[in-house]
């Protein structure tokens, strides 16, 4: 498949992929499996399985994985860039617009209301992420200790996450 | 996302907490991944070039990892060390997300009605399939009415 076709496919996906990973997967399936039949449904499932264990945004990684299957390294690069372009442009425009309205008192209430909802949505996200992880005391302790280390002692979040990964490695080794 | 908050608000003070809150809202409204919030931060700090640098920076590592994984499918998927590291790090990510929620929460509730807005949004997000973008619009409208 030509690189320009890959670019066009993923540009479309990037414009339509409202709603995160689920929407992205559904769109990829419809485009490359149903409409163009260049990959099988099984390939898309594989893409999800193998990228889920990687750190970073899974939706982008499914795109990169699929792009590689369609056109190697350059296919992966084109697919990812095209997929991100629409939302990146939109975000930059919003950032530019936001700087202009920051000081308007009429919109202070709007910003406060949105912020309250953001807190609520993040709490729900936290709960969704946490629930499958609670498999014993260790993950619970790791989560709480990480929370406190960053909140109270202001330790860099990156180091806390890496240290917890190392704890995961060590406990896995001692188990086997 | 909590790592972006730590880096952009806490460590460098590029953004205020309330601007970061707006960026989170925008990242839910735009298509694509939530990590696109990096573009907002980049633009806010250094304009178009900043947006470009931040976007590339945020996505290059996940992109490279996924492409490598595609190339070496079998070896990667069965890598026990990688999944043990991931399993150990996941709860820490949730904990750090908690810190982000706390720092946003400190500024989100200037008066009681906003707590009510958040409670309604929480209920809808938790027990219905309402799209986050709709909830954010709901919050914005309520906040506008409160500010009149």
Short mmCIF file of C-alpha atoms in Angstrom, two decimals:
data_model
loop_
_atom_site.label_atom_id
_atom_site.label_comp_id
_atom_site.label_asym_id
_atom_site.label_seq_id
_atom_site.Cartn_x
_atom_site.Cartn_y
_atom_site.Cartn_z
CA UNK A 1 0.00 0.00 0.00
CA UNK A 2 1.35 3.44 -0.92
CA UNK A 3 2.39 5.86 1.79
CA UNK A 4 -0.02 8.53 0.59
CA UNK A 5 -2.94 6.09 0.91
CA UNK A 6 -1.81 5.20 4.43
CA UNK A 7 -1.58 8.91 5.22
CA UNK A 8 -5.08 9.59 3.92
CA UNK A 9 -6.63 6.65 5.79
CA UNK A 10 -5.15 7.71 9.12
CA UNK A 11 -5.84 11.40 8.58
CA UNK A 12 -9.51 10.43 8.31
CA UNK A 13 -9.27 8.25 11.41
CA UNK A 14 -7.61 11.05 13.35
CA UNK A 15 -10.42 13.42 12.45
CA UNK A 16 -13.17 10.99 13.45
CA UNK A 17 -11.66 9.26 16.48
CA UNK A 18 -13.72 10.96 19.17
CA UNK A 19 -14.03 8.84 22.25
CA UNK A 20 -10.61 7.36 22.80
CA UNK A 21 -9.35 3.83 22.25
CA UNK A 22 -12.71 2.15 21.62
CA UNK A 23 -13.64 4.53 18.82
CA UNK A 24 -10.15 4.33 17.31
CA UNK A 25 -10.25 0.53 17.19
CA UNK A 26 -13.72 0.45 15.68
CA UNK A 27 -12.66 2.94 12.98
CA UNK A 28 -9.44 1.06 12.17
CA UNK A 29 -11.39 -2.17 11.83
CA UNK A 30 -13.97 -0.58 9.56
CA UNK A 31 -11.33 1.07 7.37
CA UNK A 32 -8.56 -1.54 6.96
CA UNK A 33 -10.51 -4.77 7.55
CA UNK A 34 -14.04 -4.21 6.25
CA UNK A 35 -13.57 -1.59 3.53
CA UNK A 36 -10.09 -2.30 2.17
CA UNK A 37 -9.48 -5.85 3.38
CA UNK A 38 -5.72 -5.27 3.72
CA UNK A 39 -5.53 -6.74 7.23
CA UNK A 40 -7.61 -9.33 9.08
CA UNK A 41 -9.66 -8.78 12.22
CA UNK A 42 -7.10 -10.98 13.94
CA UNK A 43 -4.31 -8.52 13.05
CA UNK A 44 -6.21 -5.69 14.73
CA UNK A 45 -6.73 -7.79 17.86
CA UNK A 46 -2.99 -8.55 17.83
CA UNK A 47 -2.21 -4.85 17.57
CA UNK A 48 -4.24 -4.23 20.71
CA UNK A 49 -2.83 -7.16 22.66
CA UNK A 50 0.79 -6.29 22.02
CA UNK A 51 0.56 -2.54 22.50
CA UNK A 52 -1.53 -2.70 25.67
CA UNK A 53 1.50 -3.85 27.69
CA UNK A 54 3.58 -0.91 26.45
CA UNK A 55 3.75 2.41 28.31
CA UNK A 56 2.05 5.31 26.53
CA UNK A 57 -1.20 6.04 24.74
CA UNK A 58 -2.63 2.75 23.44
CA UNK A 59 -4.71 4.32 20.67
CA UNK A 60 -1.60 5.87 19.10
CA UNK A 61 0.30 2.62 19.47
CA UNK A 62 -2.42 0.61 17.75
CA UNK A 63 -2.15 3.13 14.90
CA UNK A 64 1.67 2.83 14.79
CA UNK A 65 1.44 -0.97 14.87
CA UNK A 66 -1.14 -1.06 12.08
CA UNK A 67 0.91 1.48 10.09
CA UNK A 68 3.95 -0.78 10.34
CA UNK A 69 1.96 -3.75 9.10
CA UNK A 70 0.82 -1.70 6.11
CA UNK A 71 4.07 0.05 5.19
CA UNK A 72 7.03 -0.71 7.48
CA UNK A 73 8.78 1.98 9.50
CA UNK A 74 7.78 4.81 7.16
CA UNK A 75 4.20 3.48 7.15
CA UNK A 76 4.20 3.61 10.95
CA UNK A 77 5.58 7.16 10.94
CA UNK A 78 3.11 8.45 8.33
CA UNK A 79 0.14 6.72 9.99
CA UNK A 80 0.96 8.13 13.43
CA UNK A 81 1.67 11.67 12.22
CA UNK A 82 -1.50 11.74 10.08
CA UNK A 83 -3.58 10.33 12.96
CA UNK A 84 -2.34 12.98 15.41
CA UNK A 85 -2.40 15.95 13.02
CA UNK A 86 -6.11 16.91 13.28
CA UNK A 87 -6.26 16.79 17.09
CA UNK A 88 -2.87 18.52 17.43
CA UNK A 89 -3.99 21.38 15.16
CA UNK A 90 -7.26 21.68 17.08
CA UNK A 91 -5.41 21.71 20.41
CA UNK A 92 -3.01 24.41 19.21
CA UNK A 93 -5.96 26.53 18.03
CA UNK A 94 -7.70 26.05 21.38
CA UNK A 95 -4.50 27.00 23.20
CA UNK A 96 -4.24 30.15 21.09
CA UNK A 97 -7.90 31.00 21.72
CA UNK A 98 -7.65 30.24 25.41
CA UNK A 99 -4.81 32.72 25.91
CA UNK A 100 -7.14 35.38 24.47
CA UNK A 101 -10.08 34.71 26.80
CA UNK A 102 -8.22 33.95 30.02
CA UNK A 103 -8.81 37.36 31.54
CA UNK A 104 -12.46 37.76 30.60
CA UNK A 105 -14.46 37.84 33.87
CA UNK A 106 -17.66 36.70 32.12
CA UNK A 107 -16.00 33.38 31.37
CA UNK A 108 -14.62 32.83 34.86
CA UNK A 109 -17.77 30.91 35.82
CA UNK A 110 -17.49 28.75 32.70
CA UNK A 111 -13.90 27.86 33.53
CA UNK A 112 -14.80 27.04 37.14
CA UNK A 113 -17.73 24.87 36.06
CA UNK A 114 -15.59 22.99 33.55
CA UNK A 115 -12.86 22.51 36.14
CA UNK A 116 -15.34 20.99 38.61
CA UNK A 117 -16.44 18.51 35.93
CA UNK A 118 -12.81 17.71 35.03
CA UNK A 119 -12.19 16.74 38.67
CA UNK A 120 -15.26 14.48 38.63
CA UNK A 121 -14.31 12.84 35.32
CA UNK A 122 -10.75 12.21 36.53
CA UNK A 123 -12.06 10.60 39.72
CA UNK A 124 -14.15 8.20 37.64
CA UNK A 125 -11.13 7.50 35.42
CA UNK A 126 -9.05 6.76 38.51
CA UNK A 127 -11.62 4.32 39.80
CA UNK A 128 -11.83 2.57 36.41
CA UNK A 129 -8.05 2.25 36.21
CA UNK A 130 -7.67 1.15 39.81
CA UNK A 131 -10.33 -1.53 40.02
CA UNK A 132 -8.66 -4.23 37.87
CA UNK A 133 -5.32 -3.54 39.59
CA UNK A 134 -6.53 -4.40 43.09
CA UNK A 135 -5.40 -8.00 43.10
CA UNK A 136 -3.68 -8.03 46.50
CA UNK A 137 -2.13 -5.75 49.08
CA UNK A 138 0.97 -4.80 47.05
CA UNK A 139 -0.72 -2.76 44.29
CA UNK A 140 -2.89 -0.98 46.87
CA UNK A 141 0.16 -0.06 48.96
CA UNK A 142 2.10 0.98 45.83
CA UNK A 143 -0.75 3.26 44.74
CA UNK A 144 -1.16 4.90 48.16
CA UNK A 145 2.58 5.29 48.78
CA UNK A 146 3.10 6.79 45.29
CA UNK A 147 0.24 9.23 45.95
CA UNK A 148 1.78 10.33 49.25
CA UNK A 149 5.38 10.50 47.97
CA UNK A 150 4.39 12.86 45.16
CA UNK A 151 1.79 14.88 47.11
CA UNK A 152 3.56 15.31 50.44
CA UNK A 153 7.26 14.98 49.61
CA UNK A 154 6.99 16.40 46.05
CA UNK A 155 9.14 13.61 44.67
CA UNK A 156 9.18 13.57 40.85
CA UNK A 157 6.31 11.47 39.52
CA UNK A 158 8.51 9.90 36.84
CA UNK A 159 10.89 8.44 39.43
CA UNK A 160 8.02 7.14 41.54
CA UNK A 161 6.53 5.34 38.52
CA UNK A 162 9.89 3.87 37.49
CA UNK A 163 10.63 2.76 41.07
CA UNK A 164 7.25 1.01 41.24
CA UNK A 165 8.01 -0.77 37.97
CA UNK A 166 11.28 -1.99 39.48
CA UNK A 167 9.36 -3.22 42.54
CA UNK A 168 7.15 -5.14 40.10
CA UNK A 169 10.25 -6.70 38.51
CA UNK A 170 11.77 -7.68 41.86
CA UNK A 171 8.61 -9.22 43.30
CA UNK A 172 8.02 -11.10 40.04
CA UNK A 173 11.49 -12.61 40.25
CA UNK A 174 11.14 -13.62 43.90
CA UNK A 175 7.86 -15.32 43.05
CA UNK A 176 9.38 -17.59 40.41
CA UNK B 1 -1.59 12.80 32.00
CA UNK B 2 -0.64 13.11 35.66
CA UNK B 3 2.99 13.13 34.51
CA UNK B 4 2.20 16.06 32.20
CA UNK B 5 0.54 17.88 35.11
CA UNK B 6 3.55 17.31 37.34
CA UNK B 7 5.94 18.50 34.63
CA UNK B 8 3.97 21.50 33.33
CA UNK B 9 2.31 22.84 36.49
CA UNK B 10 4.27 21.63 39.46
CA UNK B 11 7.88 21.33 38.28
CA UNK B 12 8.12 24.18 35.78
CA UNK B 13 5.08 26.43 36.45
CA UNK B 14 4.51 26.74 32.68
CA UNK B 15 0.77 26.53 33.29
CA UNK B 16 -1.43 27.51 36.22
CA UNK B 17 -3.61 24.78 37.70
CA UNK B 18 -6.74 26.30 36.19
CA UNK B 19 -5.19 26.53 32.71
CA UNK B 20 -4.18 22.89 33.03
CA UNK B 21 -7.79 22.08 33.96
CA UNK B 22 -8.95 23.75 30.75
CA UNK B 23 -6.33 21.81 28.77
CA UNK B 24 -7.66 18.55 30.23
CA UNK B 25 -11.18 19.57 29.21
CA UNK B 26 -10.00 20.34 25.66
CA UNK B 27 -8.17 17.01 25.43
CA UNK B 28 -11.48 15.26 26.12
CA UNK B 29 -13.31 17.34 23.53
CA UNK B 30 -10.83 16.88 20.66
CA UNK B 31 -10.56 13.55 18.82
CA UNK B 32 -7.57 11.33 19.43
CA UNK B 33 -5.67 10.48 22.60
CA UNK B 34 -5.77 12.49 25.83
CA UNK B 35 -1.96 12.85 25.70
CA UNK B 36 -2.54 15.43 22.95
CA UNK B 37 -2.67 17.77 25.95
CA UNK B 38 1.08 18.03 25.32
CA UNK B 39 0.32 20.11 22.20
CA UNK B 40 -1.62 22.60 24.34
CA UNK B 41 1.22 22.88 26.84
CA UNK B 42 3.78 23.30 24.06
CA UNK B 43 1.78 26.01 22.32
CA UNK B 44 1.12 27.81 25.59
CA UNK B 45 4.82 27.94 26.40
CA UNK B 46 6.43 28.52 23.01
CA UNK B 47 3.85 28.94 20.23
CA UNK B 48 3.68 26.80 17.11
CA UNK B 49 7.22 25.45 17.41
CA UNK B 50 6.60 24.61 21.06
CA UNK B 51 3.43 22.76 20.09
CA UNK B 52 5.33 20.80 17.45
CA UNK B 53 8.20 19.94 19.79
CA UNK B 54 5.88 18.89 22.63
CA UNK B 55 3.72 16.73 20.36
CA UNK B 56 6.68 14.94 18.81
CA UNK B 57 8.30 14.54 22.23
CA UNK B 58 5.19 13.11 23.85
CA UNK B 59 4.51 10.55 21.14
CA UNK B 60 7.91 9.50 19.83
CA UNK B 61 8.62 6.95 22.56
CA UNK B 62 5.20 5.21 22.45
CA UNK B 63 5.41 5.27 18.64
CA UNK B 64 8.86 3.69 18.54
CA UNK B 65 7.90 1.05 21.11
CA UNK B 66 4.73 0.08 19.22
CA UNK B 67 6.56 -0.11 15.91
CA UNK B 68 9.30 -2.24 17.46
CA UNK B 69 6.62 -4.45 18.98
CA UNK B 70 5.00 -4.88 15.57
CA UNK B 71 8.36 -5.88 14.14
CA UNK B 72 9.18 -8.42 16.82
CA UNK B 73 5.71 -9.50 17.80
CA UNK B 74 6.36 -12.86 19.35
CA UNK B 75 9.45 -11.97 21.33
CA UNK B 76 7.85 -8.82 22.70
CA UNK B 77 4.53 -10.23 23.79
CA UNK B 78 6.11 -12.98 25.79
CA UNK B 79 8.57 -10.68 27.53
CA UNK B 80 7.86 -11.40 31.14
CA UNK B 81 10.09 -8.63 32.50
CA UNK B 82 8.26 -5.98 30.52
CA UNK B 83 4.87 -7.08 31.80
CA UNK B 84 6.17 -7.37 35.40
CA UNK B 85 7.47 -3.80 35.16
CA UNK B 86 4.14 -2.66 33.75
CA UNK B 87 2.19 -4.43 36.47
CA UNK B 88 4.35 -2.79 39.15
CA UNK B 89 4.13 0.69 37.63
CA UNK B 90 0.37 0.74 36.93
CA UNK B 91 -0.78 1.33 40.54
CA UNK B 92 1.81 4.13 40.87
CA UNK B 93 0.32 5.84 37.82
CA UNK B 94 -3.11 5.73 39.49
CA UNK B 95 -1.59 7.16 42.68
CA UNK B 96 0.05 10.02 40.76
CA UNK B 97 -3.25 10.67 38.99
CA UNK B 98 -4.68 11.10 42.48
CA UNK B 99 -2.19 13.91 43.10
CA UNK B 100 -3.37 15.64 39.90
CA UNK B 101 -6.98 15.34 41.08
CA UNK B 102 -6.05 16.85 44.45
CA UNK B 103 -4.22 19.82 42.94
CA UNK B 104 -7.06 20.51 40.49
CA UNK B 105 -9.59 19.98 43.29
CA UNK B 106 -7.94 22.65 45.43
CA UNK B 107 -8.96 25.29 42.88
CA UNK B 108 -12.11 23.74 41.47
CA UNK B 109 -14.52 24.50 44.29
CA UNK B 110 -14.73 28.21 45.16
CA UNK B 111 -18.29 27.67 46.47
CA UNK B 112 -20.73 24.85 47.25
CA UNK B 113 -22.69 24.88 43.97
CA UNK B 114 -19.52 23.74 42.18
CA UNK B 115 -19.32 20.70 44.47
CA UNK B 116 -22.87 19.89 43.39
CA UNK B 117 -21.90 20.24 39.70
CA UNK B 118 -18.98 17.87 40.25
CA UNK B 119 -21.21 15.40 42.13
CA UNK B 120 -23.76 15.32 39.30
CA UNK B 121 -20.98 14.92 36.70
CA UNK B 122 -19.41 12.13 38.76
CA UNK B 123 -22.72 10.29 38.96
CA UNK B 124 -23.35 10.62 35.23
CA UNK B 125 -19.80 9.58 34.31
CA UNK B 126 -19.82 6.67 36.72
CA UNK B 127 -23.25 5.15 36.14
CA UNK B 128 -24.28 6.26 32.65
CA UNK B 129 -22.49 6.26 29.32
CA UNK B 130 -22.61 10.05 28.92
CA UNK B 131 -19.70 11.31 26.78
CA UNK B 132 -17.16 13.38 28.77
CA UNK B 133 -17.47 16.23 26.25
CA UNK B 134 -21.18 16.55 27.10
CA UNK B 135 -20.39 16.63 30.81
CA UNK B 136 -17.85 19.41 30.24
CA UNK B 137 -20.42 21.44 28.32
CA UNK B 138 -22.85 20.85 31.20
CA UNK B 139 -20.22 22.14 33.66
CA UNK B 140 -19.49 25.17 31.51
CA UNK B 141 -23.18 26.11 31.22
CA UNK B 142 -23.78 25.67 34.97
CA UNK B 143 -20.67 27.73 35.75
CA UNK B 144 -21.79 30.46 33.36
CA UNK B 145 -25.20 30.65 35.06
CA UNK B 146 -23.53 30.74 38.50
CA UNK B 147 -21.27 33.56 37.38
CA UNK B 148 -24.12 35.82 36.18
#
